[in-house]
Tab-separated table of C-alpha atoms in Angstrom:
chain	number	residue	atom	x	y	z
A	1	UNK	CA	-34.413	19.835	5.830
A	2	UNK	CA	-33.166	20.086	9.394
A	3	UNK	CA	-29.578	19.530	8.297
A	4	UNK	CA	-30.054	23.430	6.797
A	5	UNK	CA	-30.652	24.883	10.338
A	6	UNK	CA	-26.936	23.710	11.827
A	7	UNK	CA	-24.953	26.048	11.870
A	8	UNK	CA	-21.497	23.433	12.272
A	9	UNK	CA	-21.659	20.489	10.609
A	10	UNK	CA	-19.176	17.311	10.762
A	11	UNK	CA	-17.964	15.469	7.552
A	12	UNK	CA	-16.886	12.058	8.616
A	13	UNK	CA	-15.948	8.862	6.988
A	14	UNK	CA	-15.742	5.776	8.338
A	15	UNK	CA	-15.392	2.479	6.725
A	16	UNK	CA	-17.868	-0.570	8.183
A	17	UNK	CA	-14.957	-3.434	8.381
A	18	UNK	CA	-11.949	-0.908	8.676
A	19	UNK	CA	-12.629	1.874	10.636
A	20	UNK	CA	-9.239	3.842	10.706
A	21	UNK	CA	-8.839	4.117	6.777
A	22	UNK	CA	-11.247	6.265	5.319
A	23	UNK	CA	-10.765	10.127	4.875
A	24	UNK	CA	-12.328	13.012	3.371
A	25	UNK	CA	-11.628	13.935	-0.305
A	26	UNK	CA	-14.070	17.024	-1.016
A	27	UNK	CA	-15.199	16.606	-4.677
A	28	UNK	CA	-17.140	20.052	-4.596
A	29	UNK	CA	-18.509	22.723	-2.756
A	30	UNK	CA	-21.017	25.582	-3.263
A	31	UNK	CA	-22.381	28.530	-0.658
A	32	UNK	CA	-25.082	30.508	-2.170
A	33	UNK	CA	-28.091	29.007	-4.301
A	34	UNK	CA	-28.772	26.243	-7.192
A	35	UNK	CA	-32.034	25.775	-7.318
A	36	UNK	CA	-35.302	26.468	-5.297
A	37	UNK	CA	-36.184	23.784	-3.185
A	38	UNK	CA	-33.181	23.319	-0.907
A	39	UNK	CA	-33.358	24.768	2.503
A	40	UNK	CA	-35.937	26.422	1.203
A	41	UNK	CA	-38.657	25.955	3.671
A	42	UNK	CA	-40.739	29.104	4.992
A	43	UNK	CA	-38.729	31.093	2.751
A	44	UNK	CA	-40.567	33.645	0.350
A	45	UNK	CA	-39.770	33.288	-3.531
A	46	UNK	CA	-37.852	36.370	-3.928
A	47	UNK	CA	-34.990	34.914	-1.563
A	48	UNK	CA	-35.048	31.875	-3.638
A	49	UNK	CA	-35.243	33.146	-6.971
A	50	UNK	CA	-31.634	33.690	-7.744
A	51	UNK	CA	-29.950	30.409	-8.638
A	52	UNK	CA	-26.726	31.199	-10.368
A	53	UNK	CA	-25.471	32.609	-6.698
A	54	UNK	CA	-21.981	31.123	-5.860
A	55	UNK	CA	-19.153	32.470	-3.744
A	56	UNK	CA	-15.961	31.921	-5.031
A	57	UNK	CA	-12.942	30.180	-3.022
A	58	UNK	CA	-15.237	27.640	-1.081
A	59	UNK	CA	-13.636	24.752	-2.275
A	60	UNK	CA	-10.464	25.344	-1.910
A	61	UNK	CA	-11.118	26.513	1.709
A	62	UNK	CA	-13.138	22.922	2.549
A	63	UNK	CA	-10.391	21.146	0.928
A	64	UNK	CA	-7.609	22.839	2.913
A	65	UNK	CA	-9.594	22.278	5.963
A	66	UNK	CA	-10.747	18.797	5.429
A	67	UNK	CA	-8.961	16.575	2.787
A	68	UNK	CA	-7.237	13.311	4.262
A	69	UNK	CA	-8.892	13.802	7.597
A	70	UNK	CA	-11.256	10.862	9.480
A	71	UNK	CA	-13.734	13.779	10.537
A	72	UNK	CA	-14.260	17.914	9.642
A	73	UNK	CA	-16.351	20.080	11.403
A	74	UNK	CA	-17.251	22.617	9.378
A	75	UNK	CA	-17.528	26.402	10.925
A	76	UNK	CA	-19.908	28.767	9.148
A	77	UNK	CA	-17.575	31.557	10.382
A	78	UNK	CA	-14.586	30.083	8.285
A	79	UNK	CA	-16.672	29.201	4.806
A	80	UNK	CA	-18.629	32.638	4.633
A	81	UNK	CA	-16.233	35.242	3.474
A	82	UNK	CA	-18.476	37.318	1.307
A	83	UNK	CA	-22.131	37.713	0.240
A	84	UNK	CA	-21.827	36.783	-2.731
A	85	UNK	CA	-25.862	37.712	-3.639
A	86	UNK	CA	-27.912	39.983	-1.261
A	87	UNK	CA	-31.134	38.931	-0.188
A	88	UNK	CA	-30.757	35.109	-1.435
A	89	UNK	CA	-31.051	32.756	1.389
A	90	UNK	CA	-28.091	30.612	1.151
A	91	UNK	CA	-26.372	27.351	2.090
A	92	UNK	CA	-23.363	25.533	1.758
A	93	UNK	CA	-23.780	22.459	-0.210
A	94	UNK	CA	-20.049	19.464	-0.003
A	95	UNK	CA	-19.945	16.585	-1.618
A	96	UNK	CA	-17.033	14.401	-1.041
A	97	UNK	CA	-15.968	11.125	-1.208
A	98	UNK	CA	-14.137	8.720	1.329
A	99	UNK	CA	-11.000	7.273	0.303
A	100	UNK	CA	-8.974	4.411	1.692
A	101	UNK	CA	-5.462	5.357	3.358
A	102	UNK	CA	-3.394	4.998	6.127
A	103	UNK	CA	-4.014	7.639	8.672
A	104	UNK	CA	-1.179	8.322	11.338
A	105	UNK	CA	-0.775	10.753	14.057
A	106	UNK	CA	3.009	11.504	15.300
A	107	UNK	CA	3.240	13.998	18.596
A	108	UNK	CA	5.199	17.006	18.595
A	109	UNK	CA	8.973	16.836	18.857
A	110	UNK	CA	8.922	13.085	17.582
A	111	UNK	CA	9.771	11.645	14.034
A	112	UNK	CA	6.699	10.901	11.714
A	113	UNK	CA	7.831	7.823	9.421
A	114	UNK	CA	5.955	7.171	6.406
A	115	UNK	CA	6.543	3.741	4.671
A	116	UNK	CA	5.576	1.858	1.467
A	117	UNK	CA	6.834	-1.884	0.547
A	118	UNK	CA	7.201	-3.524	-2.689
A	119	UNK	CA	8.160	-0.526	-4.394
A	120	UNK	CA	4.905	1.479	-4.262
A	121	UNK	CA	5.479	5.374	-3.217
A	122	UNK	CA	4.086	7.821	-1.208
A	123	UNK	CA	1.048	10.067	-2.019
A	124	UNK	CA	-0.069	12.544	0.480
A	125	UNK	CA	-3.615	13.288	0.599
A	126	UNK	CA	-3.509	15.892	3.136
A	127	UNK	CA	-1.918	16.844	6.180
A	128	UNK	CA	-2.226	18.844	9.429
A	129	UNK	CA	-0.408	20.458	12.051
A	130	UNK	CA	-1.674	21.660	15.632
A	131	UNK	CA	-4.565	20.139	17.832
A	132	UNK	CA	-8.411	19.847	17.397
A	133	UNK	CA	-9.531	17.396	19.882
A	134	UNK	CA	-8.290	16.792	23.878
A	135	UNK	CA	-7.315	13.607	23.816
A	136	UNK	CA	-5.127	12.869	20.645
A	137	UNK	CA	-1.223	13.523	22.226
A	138	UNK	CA	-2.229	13.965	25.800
A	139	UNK	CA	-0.427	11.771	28.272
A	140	UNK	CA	0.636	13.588	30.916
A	141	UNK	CA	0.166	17.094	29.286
A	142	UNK	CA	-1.088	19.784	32.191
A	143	UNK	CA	-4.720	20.759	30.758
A	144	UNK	CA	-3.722	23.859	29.474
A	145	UNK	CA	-1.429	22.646	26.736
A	146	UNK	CA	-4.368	20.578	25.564
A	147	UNK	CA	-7.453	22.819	25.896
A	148	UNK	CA	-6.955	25.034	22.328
A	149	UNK	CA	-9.180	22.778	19.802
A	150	UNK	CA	-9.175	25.317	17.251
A	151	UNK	CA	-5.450	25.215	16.704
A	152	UNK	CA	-4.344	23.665	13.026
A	153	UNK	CA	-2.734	24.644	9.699
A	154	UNK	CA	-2.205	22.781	6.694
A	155	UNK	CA	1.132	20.877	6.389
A	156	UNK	CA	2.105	21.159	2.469
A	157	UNK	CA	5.462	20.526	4.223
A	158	UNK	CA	5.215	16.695	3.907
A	159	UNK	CA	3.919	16.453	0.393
A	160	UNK	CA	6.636	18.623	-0.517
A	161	UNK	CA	9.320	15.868	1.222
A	162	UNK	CA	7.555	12.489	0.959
A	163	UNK	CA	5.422	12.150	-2.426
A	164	UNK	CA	6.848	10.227	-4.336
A	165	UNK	CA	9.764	8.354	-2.254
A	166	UNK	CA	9.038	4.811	-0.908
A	167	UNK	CA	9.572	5.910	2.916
A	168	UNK	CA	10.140	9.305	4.468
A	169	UNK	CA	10.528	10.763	7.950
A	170	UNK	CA	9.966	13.948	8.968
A	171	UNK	CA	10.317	16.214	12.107
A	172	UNK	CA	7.405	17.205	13.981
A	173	UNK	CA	8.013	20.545	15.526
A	174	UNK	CA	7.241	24.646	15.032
A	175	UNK	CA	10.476	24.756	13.252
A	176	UNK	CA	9.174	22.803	10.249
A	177	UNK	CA	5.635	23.608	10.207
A	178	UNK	CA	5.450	26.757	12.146
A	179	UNK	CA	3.523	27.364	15.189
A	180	UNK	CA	0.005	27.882	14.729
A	181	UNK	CA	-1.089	28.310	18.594
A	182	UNK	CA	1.598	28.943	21.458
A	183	UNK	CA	1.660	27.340	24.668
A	184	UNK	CA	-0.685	23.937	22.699
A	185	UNK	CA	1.029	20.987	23.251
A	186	UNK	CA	0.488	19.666	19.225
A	187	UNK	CA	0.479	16.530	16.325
A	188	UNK	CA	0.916	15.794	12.790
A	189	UNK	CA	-2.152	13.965	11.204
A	190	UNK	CA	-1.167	12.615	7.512
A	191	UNK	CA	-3.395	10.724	4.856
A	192	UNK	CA	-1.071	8.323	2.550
A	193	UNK	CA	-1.044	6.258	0.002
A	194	UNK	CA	1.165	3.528	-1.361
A	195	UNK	CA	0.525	3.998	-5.201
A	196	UNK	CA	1.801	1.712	-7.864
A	197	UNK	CA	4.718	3.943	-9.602
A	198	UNK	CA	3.576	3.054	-12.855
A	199	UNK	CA	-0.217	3.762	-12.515
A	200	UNK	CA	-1.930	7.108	-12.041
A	201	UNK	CA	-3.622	7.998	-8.856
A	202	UNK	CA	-7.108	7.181	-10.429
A	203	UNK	CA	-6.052	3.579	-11.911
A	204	UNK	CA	-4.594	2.512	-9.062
A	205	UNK	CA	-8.148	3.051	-7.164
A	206	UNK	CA	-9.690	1.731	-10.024
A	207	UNK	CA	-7.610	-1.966	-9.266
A	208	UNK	CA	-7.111	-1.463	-5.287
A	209	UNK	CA	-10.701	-0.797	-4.231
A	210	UNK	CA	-12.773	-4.226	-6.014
A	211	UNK	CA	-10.012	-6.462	-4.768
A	212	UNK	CA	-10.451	-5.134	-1.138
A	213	UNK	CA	-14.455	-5.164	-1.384
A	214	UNK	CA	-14.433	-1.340	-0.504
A	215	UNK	CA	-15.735	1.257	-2.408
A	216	UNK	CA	-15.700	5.046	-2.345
A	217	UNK	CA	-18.425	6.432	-0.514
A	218	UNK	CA	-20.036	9.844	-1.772
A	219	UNK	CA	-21.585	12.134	0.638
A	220	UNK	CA	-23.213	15.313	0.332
A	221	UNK	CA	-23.756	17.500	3.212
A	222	UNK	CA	-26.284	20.373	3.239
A	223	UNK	CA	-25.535	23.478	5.784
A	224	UNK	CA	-27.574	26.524	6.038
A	225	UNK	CA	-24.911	29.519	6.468
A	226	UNK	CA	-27.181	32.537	4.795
């Protein structure tokens, strides 16, 4: 498949009528080999033979990277860590689904406020600290505060502080979440929910999603990294 020959590859969700409340949950994730046939073309049978090849730590490296974000570009450089069979011809194999949530952004050195009503509390899904695009946080920033892309770090911080309460506000600066690239001008991106205190995070889904006429979507991506 031509998807195998990338050697980035974006995981993006987007919801037809609601366009700013999907974001990535990765279910799984696999670099090596599982069977024969994918990204197996003009390959010779001894680099596909071995299909119990699987490096360990992938998906908690994707998930890190990518949960409760809109879109993920995925850097070959960042998933292959080892070899973890020589002379396979690997790939890197995600599947994840697209959850509803509400997605905000909050600049650096402002207050990010995270609200529920009617008693429903906060779940995180993920969240991030630094910059990875030019124009998110920008107004009248000199260019070189904006031009570092490849600037972010989880923030475990506001899980830690918000799940669970029905609002929560939190400080967005290097003093809470460290600085992961001096001299970048950078924003907090968080994934919430409002879940139902007396339903678990898979039952509420199970009773939010028919009523709204969304459903999960379940993507699988397909990266040659070998």
């Amino acid at each position: 498949q031509s998807s195998c020959l990338k050697l980035t590859n974006l995981l993006v969700c987007l919801f037809l009528f609601q366009p700013d409340t999907g974001v990535i949950n990765v279910q799984s994730a696999l670099y090596g080999r599982a069977d024969r046939e994918t990204c197996s073309e003009g390959k010779l049978p001894l680099q596909l033979n071995n299909v119990e090849c699987s490096q360990q730590g992938t998906l908690d490296v994707l998930k890190t990277r990518c949960d409760g974000r809109r879109v993920c570009e995925i850097n070959t450089n960042l998933i292959r860590t080892s070899n973890p069979c020589f002379g396979t011809y690997k790939y890197l194999e995600t599947t994840y689904t697209c959850n509803p949530a509400t997605h905000s952004v909050t600049c650096e050195h402002s207050l990010a406020h995270l609200q529920c009503y009617l008693g429903r509390k906060i779940f995180v899904y993920g969240a991030h600290y630094g910059r990875h695009d030019r124009t998110t946080c920008s107004y009248q920033r000199p260019t070189s505060q904006i031009q570092n892309v490849a600037c972010s770090i989880p923030a475990s911080q506001v899980a830690q502080r918000c799940n669970g309460k029905t609002s929560c506000t939190i400080k967005v600066s290097n003093s809470v979440f460290g600085d992961p690239c001096g001299d970048t001008y950078k924003y907090l991106e968080v994934a919430y929910i409002c879940q139902c205190k007396w339903l678990t995070l898979y039952a509420f889904f199970f009773f939010l999603l028919p009523h709204n006429n969304i459903s999960q979507t379940q993507l699988t991506h397909f990266l040659l990294i070998s």
